Amino acid sequence: KHGGEVYQSAYNCLAVIICPLLFLFVAVFWQHACWPRKVFVDKFCIHQTDEKLKKNGIRSIAGVLKHSEQLVVLWSTSY
């Protein structure tokens, strides 16, 4: 039984070290490895309640479009 406790303790220590490192690695490199394209969604990238921030965000759309290769518009009457 004592050997099992040592094994369990070592396993827990390894998990405590490896899991956060793996999380950081995936968080930093996931988009570049799997989806190298950047996405601009106005509802998320432009502030929706603060009018000053909203105006600044709308003004910056031209800069986003200038550096874009493609524009896809998703539109709905409910939006």
XYZ file of C-alpha atoms in Angstrom:
79
model
C 0.000 0.000 0.000
C 2.864 2.383 0.751
C 4.198 2.042 -2.806
C 0.813 3.017 -4.223
C 0.730 6.181 -2.135
C 4.172 7.210 -3.409
C 3.105 6.539 -6.983
C -0.104 8.546 -6.507
C 1.817 11.450 -4.972
C 4.333 11.530 -7.827
C 1.502 11.342 -10.360
C -0.280 14.307 -8.723
C 2.908 16.408 -8.720
C 3.485 15.637 -12.389
C -0.101 16.585 -13.249
C 0.191 19.860 -11.330
C 3.279 20.786 -13.360
C 2.328 19.451 -16.796
C -1.325 20.561 -16.996
C -0.735 24.327 -16.644
C 2.192 24.191 -19.078
C 0.127 22.271 -21.601
C -2.759 24.715 -21.174
C -0.471 27.706 -21.838
C 1.074 26.026 -24.868
C -2.326 25.269 -26.388
C -3.682 28.745 -25.569
C -0.731 30.464 -27.244
C -0.169 28.253 -30.289
C -3.553 26.661 -31.061
C -4.814 29.376 -33.390
C -1.551 29.527 -35.341
C -1.307 25.760 -35.695
C -4.907 25.022 -36.629
C -6.421 28.225 -37.958
C -3.898 30.835 -39.092
C -6.601 33.282 -40.196
C -7.734 36.152 -38.047
C -11.444 36.857 -37.679
C -13.107 40.194 -37.005
C -16.625 39.933 -35.612
C -18.082 43.400 -35.127
C -20.354 42.345 -32.272
C -17.305 41.167 -30.279
C -14.651 43.585 -31.565
C -16.677 46.798 -31.330
C -17.971 47.904 -27.947
C -21.760 47.700 -27.898
C -22.726 49.989 -24.991
C -20.085 52.726 -24.579
C -20.779 55.217 -27.390
C -17.257 56.692 -27.493
C -15.623 53.261 -27.722
C -18.236 52.182 -30.243
C -17.482 55.157 -32.521
C -13.741 54.478 -32.288
C -14.345 50.835 -33.172
C -16.484 51.728 -36.177
C -13.818 54.155 -37.389
C -11.186 51.429 -37.163
C -13.063 49.063 -39.501
C -11.353 50.700 -42.493
C -7.954 49.669 -41.126
C -9.131 46.104 -40.633
C -10.504 45.958 -44.180
C -7.311 47.460 -45.623
C -5.300 44.522 -44.273
C -7.904 41.894 -45.177
C -7.680 39.507 -48.090
C -11.325 38.492 -47.950
C -14.609 39.821 -46.591
C -17.489 37.555 -45.642
C -20.719 39.207 -44.509
C -23.212 37.230 -42.458
C -26.481 39.099 -42.258
C -29.899 38.388 -40.860
C -33.063 40.441 -40.492
C -33.191 39.440 -36.815
C -29.816 41.081 -36.190
